[in-house]
Tab-separated table of C-alpha atoms in Angstrom:
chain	number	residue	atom	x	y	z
C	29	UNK	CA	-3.362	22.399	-1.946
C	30	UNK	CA	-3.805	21.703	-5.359
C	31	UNK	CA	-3.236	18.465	-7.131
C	32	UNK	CA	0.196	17.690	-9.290
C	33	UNK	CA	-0.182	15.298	-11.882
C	34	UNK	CA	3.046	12.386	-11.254
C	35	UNK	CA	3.098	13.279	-7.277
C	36	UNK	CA	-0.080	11.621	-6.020
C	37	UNK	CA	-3.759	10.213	-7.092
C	38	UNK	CA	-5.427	12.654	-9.811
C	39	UNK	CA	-9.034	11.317	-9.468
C	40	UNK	CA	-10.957	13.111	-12.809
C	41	UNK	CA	-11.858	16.132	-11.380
C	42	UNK	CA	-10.379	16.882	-8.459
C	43	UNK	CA	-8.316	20.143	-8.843
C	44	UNK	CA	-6.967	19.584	-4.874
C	45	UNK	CA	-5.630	17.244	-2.469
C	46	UNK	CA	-8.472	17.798	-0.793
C	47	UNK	CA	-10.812	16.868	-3.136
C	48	UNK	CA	-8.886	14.018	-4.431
C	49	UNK	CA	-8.913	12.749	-0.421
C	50	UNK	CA	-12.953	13.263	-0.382
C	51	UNK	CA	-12.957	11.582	-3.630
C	52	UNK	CA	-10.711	8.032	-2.983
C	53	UNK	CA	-12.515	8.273	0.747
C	54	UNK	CA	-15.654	8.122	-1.199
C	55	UNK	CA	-14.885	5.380	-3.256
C	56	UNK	CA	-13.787	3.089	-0.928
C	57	UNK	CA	-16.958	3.830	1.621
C	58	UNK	CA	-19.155	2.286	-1.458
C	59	UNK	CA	-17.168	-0.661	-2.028
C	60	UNK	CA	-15.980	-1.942	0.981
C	61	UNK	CA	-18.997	-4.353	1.259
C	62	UNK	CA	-17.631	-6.363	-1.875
C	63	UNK	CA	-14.105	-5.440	-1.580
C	64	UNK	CA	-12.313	-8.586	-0.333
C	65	UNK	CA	-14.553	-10.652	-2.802
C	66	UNK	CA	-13.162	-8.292	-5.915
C	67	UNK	CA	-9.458	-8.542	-4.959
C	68	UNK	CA	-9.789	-12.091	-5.058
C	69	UNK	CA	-11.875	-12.050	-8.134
C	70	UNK	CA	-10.381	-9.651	-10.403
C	71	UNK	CA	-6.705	-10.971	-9.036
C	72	UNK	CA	-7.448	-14.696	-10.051
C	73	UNK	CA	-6.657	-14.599	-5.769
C	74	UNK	CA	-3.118	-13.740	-6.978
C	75	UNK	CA	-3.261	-10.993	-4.428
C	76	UNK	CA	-3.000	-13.773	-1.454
C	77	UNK	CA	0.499	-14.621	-2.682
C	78	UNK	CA	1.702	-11.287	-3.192
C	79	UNK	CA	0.729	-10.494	0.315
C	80	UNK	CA	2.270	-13.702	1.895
C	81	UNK	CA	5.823	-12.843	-0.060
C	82	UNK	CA	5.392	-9.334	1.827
C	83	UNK	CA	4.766	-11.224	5.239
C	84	UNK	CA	7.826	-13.380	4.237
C	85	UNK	CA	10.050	-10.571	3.829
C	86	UNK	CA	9.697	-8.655	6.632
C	87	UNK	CA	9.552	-12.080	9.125
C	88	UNK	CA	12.289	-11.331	10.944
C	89	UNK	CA	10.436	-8.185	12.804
C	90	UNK	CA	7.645	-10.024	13.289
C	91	UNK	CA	9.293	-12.570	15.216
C	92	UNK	CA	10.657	-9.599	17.416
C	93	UNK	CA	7.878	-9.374	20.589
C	94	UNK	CA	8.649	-5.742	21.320
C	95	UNK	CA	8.687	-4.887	17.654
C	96	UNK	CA	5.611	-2.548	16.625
C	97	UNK	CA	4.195	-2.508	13.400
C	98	UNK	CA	1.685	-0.194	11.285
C	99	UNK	CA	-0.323	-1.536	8.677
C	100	UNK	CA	-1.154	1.726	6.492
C	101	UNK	CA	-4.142	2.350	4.440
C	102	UNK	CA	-5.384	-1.315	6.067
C	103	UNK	CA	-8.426	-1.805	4.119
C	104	UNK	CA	-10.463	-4.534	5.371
C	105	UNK	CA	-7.179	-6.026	6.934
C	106	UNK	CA	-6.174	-8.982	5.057
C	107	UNK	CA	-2.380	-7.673	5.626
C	108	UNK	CA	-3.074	-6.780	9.264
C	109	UNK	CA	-4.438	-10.296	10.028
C	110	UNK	CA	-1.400	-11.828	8.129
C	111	UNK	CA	1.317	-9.723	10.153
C	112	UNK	CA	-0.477	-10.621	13.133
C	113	UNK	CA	-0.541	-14.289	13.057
C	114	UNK	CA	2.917	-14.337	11.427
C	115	UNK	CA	4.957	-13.322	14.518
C	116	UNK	CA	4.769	-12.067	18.145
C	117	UNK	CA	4.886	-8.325	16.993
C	118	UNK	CA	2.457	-6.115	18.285
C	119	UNK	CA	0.284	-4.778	14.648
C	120	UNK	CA	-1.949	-1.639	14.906
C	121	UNK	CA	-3.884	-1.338	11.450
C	122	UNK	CA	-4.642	2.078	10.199
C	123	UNK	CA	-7.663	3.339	7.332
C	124	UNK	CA	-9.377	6.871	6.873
C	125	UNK	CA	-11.970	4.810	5.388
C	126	UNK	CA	-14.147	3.889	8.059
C	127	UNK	CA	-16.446	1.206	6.383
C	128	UNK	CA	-13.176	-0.470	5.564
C	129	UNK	CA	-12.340	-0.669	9.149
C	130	UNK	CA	-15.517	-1.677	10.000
C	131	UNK	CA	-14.652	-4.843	7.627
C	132	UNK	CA	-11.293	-4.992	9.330
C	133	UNK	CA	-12.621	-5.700	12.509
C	134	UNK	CA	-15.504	-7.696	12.085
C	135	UNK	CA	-12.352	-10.536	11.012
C	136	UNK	CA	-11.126	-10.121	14.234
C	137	UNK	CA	-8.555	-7.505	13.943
C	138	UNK	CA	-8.430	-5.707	17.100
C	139	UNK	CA	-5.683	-2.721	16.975
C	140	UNK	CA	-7.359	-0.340	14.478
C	141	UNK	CA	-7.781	3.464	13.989
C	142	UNK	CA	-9.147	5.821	11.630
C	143	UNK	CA	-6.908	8.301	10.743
C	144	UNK	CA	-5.232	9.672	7.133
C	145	UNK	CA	-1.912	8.262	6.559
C	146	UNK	CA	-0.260	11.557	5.485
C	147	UNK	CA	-1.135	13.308	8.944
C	148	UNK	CA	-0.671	10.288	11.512
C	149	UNK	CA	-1.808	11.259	15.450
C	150	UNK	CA	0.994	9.032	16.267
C	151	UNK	CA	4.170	10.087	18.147
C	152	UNK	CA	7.583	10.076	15.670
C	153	UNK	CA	9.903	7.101	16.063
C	154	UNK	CA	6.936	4.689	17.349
C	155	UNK	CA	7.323	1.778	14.494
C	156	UNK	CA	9.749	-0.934	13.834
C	157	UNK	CA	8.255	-1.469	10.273
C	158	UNK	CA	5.298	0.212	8.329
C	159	UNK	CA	3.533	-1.442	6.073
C	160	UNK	CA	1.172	-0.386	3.339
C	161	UNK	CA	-0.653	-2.541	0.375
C	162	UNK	CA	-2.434	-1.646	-2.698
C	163	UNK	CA	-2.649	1.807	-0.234
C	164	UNK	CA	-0.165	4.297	-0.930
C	165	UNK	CA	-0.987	4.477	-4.954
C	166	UNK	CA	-4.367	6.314	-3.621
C	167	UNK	CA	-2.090	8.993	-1.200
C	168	UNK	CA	-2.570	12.404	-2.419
C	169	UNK	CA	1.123	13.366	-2.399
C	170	UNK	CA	3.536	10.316	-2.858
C	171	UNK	CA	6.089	12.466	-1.487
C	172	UNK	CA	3.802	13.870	2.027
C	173	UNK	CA	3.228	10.040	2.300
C	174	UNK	CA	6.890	9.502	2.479
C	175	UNK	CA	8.154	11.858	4.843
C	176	UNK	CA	4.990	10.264	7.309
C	177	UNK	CA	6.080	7.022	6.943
C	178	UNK	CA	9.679	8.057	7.761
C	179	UNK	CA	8.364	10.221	11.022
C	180	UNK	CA	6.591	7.480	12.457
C	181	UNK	CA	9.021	4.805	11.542
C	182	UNK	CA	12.468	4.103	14.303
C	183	UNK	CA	16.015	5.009	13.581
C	184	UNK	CA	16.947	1.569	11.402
C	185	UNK	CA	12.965	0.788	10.745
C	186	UNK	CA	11.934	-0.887	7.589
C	187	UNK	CA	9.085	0.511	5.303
C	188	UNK	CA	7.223	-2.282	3.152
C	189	UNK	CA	5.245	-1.073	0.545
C	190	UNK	CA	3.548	-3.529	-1.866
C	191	UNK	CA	1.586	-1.362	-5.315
C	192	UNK	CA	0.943	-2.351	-8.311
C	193	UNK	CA	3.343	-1.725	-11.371
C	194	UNK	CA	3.589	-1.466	-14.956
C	195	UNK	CA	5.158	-5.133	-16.642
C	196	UNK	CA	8.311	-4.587	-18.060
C	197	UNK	CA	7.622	-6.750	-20.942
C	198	UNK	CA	5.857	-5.259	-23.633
C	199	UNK	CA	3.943	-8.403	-24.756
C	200	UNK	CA	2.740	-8.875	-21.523
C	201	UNK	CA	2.180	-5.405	-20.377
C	202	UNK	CA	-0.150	-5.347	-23.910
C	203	UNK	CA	-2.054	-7.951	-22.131
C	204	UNK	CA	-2.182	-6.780	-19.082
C	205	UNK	CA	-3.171	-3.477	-20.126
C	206	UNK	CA	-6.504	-4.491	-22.295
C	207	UNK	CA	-7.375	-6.579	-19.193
C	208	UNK	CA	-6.856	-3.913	-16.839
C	209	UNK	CA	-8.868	-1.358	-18.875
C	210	UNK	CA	-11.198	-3.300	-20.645
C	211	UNK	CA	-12.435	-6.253	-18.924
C	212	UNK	CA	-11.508	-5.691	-14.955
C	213	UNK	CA	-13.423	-2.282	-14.905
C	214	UNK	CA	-16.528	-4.381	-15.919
C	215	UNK	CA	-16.422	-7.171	-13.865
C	216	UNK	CA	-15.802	-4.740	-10.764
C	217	UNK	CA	-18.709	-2.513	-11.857
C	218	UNK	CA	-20.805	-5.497	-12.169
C	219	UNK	CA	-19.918	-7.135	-8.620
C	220	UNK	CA	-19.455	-3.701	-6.516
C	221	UNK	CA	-22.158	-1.575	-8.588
C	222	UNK	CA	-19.493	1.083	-8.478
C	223	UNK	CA	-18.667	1.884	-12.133
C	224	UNK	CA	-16.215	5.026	-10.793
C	225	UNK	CA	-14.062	3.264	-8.532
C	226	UNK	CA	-13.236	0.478	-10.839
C	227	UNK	CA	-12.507	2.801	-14.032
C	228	UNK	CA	-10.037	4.943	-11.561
C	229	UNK	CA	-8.441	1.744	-10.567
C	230	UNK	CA	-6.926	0.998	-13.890
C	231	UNK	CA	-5.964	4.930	-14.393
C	232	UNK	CA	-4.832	5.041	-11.168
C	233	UNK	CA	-1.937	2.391	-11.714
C	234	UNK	CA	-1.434	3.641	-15.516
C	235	UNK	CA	-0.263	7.616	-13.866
C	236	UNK	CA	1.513	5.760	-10.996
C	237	UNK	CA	5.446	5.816	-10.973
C	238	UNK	CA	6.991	2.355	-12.285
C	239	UNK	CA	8.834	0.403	-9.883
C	240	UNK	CA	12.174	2.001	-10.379
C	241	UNK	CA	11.225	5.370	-10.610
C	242	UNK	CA	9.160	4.725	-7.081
C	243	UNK	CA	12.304	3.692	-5.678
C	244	UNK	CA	14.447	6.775	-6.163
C	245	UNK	CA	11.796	8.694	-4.817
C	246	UNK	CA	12.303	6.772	-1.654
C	247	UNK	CA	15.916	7.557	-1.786
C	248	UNK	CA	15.352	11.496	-2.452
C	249	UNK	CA	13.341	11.346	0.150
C	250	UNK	CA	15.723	10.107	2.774
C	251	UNK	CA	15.544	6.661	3.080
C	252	UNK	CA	18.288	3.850	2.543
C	253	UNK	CA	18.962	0.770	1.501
C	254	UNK	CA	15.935	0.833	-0.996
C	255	UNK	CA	15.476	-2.299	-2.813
C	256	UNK	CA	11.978	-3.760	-5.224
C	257	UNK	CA	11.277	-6.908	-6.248
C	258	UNK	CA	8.880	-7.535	-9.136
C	259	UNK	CA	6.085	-9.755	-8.191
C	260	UNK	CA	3.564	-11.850	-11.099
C	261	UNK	CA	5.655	-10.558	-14.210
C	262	UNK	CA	5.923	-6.873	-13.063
C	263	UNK	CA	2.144	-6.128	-12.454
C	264	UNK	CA	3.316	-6.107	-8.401
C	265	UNK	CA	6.199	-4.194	-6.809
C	266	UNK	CA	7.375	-4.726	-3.468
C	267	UNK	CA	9.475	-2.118	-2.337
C	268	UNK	CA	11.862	-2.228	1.229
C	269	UNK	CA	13.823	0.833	2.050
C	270	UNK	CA	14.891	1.822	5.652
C	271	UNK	CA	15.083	4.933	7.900
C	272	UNK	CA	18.819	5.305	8.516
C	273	UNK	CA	19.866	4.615	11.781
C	274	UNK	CA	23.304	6.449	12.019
C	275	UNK	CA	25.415	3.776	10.680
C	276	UNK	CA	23.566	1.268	12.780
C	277	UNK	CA	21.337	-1.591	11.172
C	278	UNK	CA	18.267	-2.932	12.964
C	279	UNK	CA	18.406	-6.499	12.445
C	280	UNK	CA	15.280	-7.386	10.294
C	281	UNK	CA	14.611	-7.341	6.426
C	282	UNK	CA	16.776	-9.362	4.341
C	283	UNK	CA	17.553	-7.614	1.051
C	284	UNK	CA	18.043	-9.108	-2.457
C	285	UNK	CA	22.070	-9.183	-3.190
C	286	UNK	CA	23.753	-8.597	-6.050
C-alpha cells in the first residue's frame, strides 16, 4: 500500500507501507544494543518521568488482578517492567523488532511476542488497557494502528499512548527544535553508530500530528472520552481515550476535569 504523507512514518524513501515497515524494523534491529543508554542520554533521563506519569495514570487497572494489559511497540521494555511491578495486572509486551525483545527479556520481562502492532494474532476484546510509548509515531498508518488498538482493547478499555509532540511555545519549541535537529542526531550517531536512525528521529516527530490534532483522530476513529496532557513543556503527549462500552464505564483511568 503506498505511503501518505500526515497518516503514518514516511522514512526518506520508502514509497510503501511496506517499505517504510522494513525500513523502521531495520533501524531499530541496529540500535537496540545502545538503545536504553540513548533514551536516557539524549532525554537528560527525562524519559523515566514521563513513563512513571503514564504508570500513574492508568494505576487503577493495574491494581485490577484479572485486568490484562498490552504494552505495544515494547522496545526493550522499560514500560513493560514498570506496568508490571506497578500492580497485580497480568502485562504481555509486544515488538516486531526482535533484537528489541531480545533486550526486553534479558531484564526479566517474561510475557513477550513478536508480532506488528497493526495486524495483532490476538483475539478482539482481550485487553483492559493498551499501552504504547515512543511506539506508535513509527506505525505505518496512524489510522490502521487505531482501529488495532480498538479491536484488541474491551468494551470500556483504556488506550495509553505516550509520543512525542511539538512545544506549544514558540521560544521553546525554537530551542527544542535546534536541539532536536542539530545536536541529538549527533550525539545518537556517535553512541549507536547509526547516523539514519537518529536523523529520522527528529523528522519523524517534526511530520507527526501535534497533540491536539492526534486526539481528534482518536475520536474519528471511534474512541471516547479522549483526553492529552502535555508532559516537559509540550515535547511529550500523553494521550487516554477509551473504547466505548455502551454507556457503561470500566472503572480505571482518571481523566483531567475541566
Amino acid at each position: 500500500m503506498a505511503l501518505q504523507a500526515g497518516k503514518g512514518t514516511t522514512p526518506k524513501g520508502a514509497a510503501t507501507e511496506e517499505q517504510a515497515a522494513r525500513y523502521v524494523r531495520g533501524m531499530f534491529d541496529q540500535v537496540a544494543p545502545r538503545y536504553d543508554l540513548l533514551n536516557h542520554v539524549l532525554s537528560f533521563q527525562i524519559d523515566k518521568y514521563w513513563r512513571r506519569r503514564t504508570v500513574s495514570r492508568v494505576q487503577a487497572i493495574l491494581d485490577q488482578a484479572d485486568a490484562r494489559v498490552l504494552d505495544l511497540a515494547c522496545g526493550t521494555g522499560d514500560l513493560t517492567l514498570a506496568l508490571t511491578r506497578a500492580g497485580r495486572a497480568r502485562v504481555i509486551g509486544s515488538d516486531f523488532c526482535h533484537p528489541m525483545l531480545t533486550a526486553a527479556a534479558a531484564k526479566n520481562a517474561r510475557l513477550l511476542f513478536e508480532a506488528d502492532a497493526l495486524t495483532l494474532p490476538v483475539a478482539s476484546e482481550s485487553f483492559d488497557l493498551v499501552t504504547c510509548a515512543f511506539g506508535f509515531r513509527n506505525f505505518v498508518n496512524y489510522r490502521r494502528g487505531m482501529a488495532e488498538i480498538l479491536r484488541v482493547l474491551k468494551p470500556g478499555g483504556t488506550a495509553a499512548i505516550l509520543e512525542f509532540s511539538t512545544p506549544p511555545n514558540r521560544a521553546f519549541r525554537a530551542v527544542y527544535g535546534f536541539y532536536s535537529t542539530q545536536i541529538l542526531p549527533r550525539v545518537g550517531a556517535l553512541i549507536s553508530g547509526s547516523k539514519d536512525a537518529y536523523t529520522y528521529l527528529p523528522e519523524s516527530v517534526r511530520k507527526f500530528p501535534e497533540a491536539a490534532a492526534l486526539a481528534e483522530e482518536f475520536r474519528e476513529a471511534g474512541y471516547a472520552q479522549v483526553e492529552y496532557e502535555l508532559l516537559t513543556f509540550g515535547i511529550v503527549a500523553l494521550h487516554l481515550a477509551r473504547k466505548p462500552a455502551c454507556g457503561k464505564v470500566v472503572p480505571g483511568t482518571t481523566f483531567p476535569q475541566g
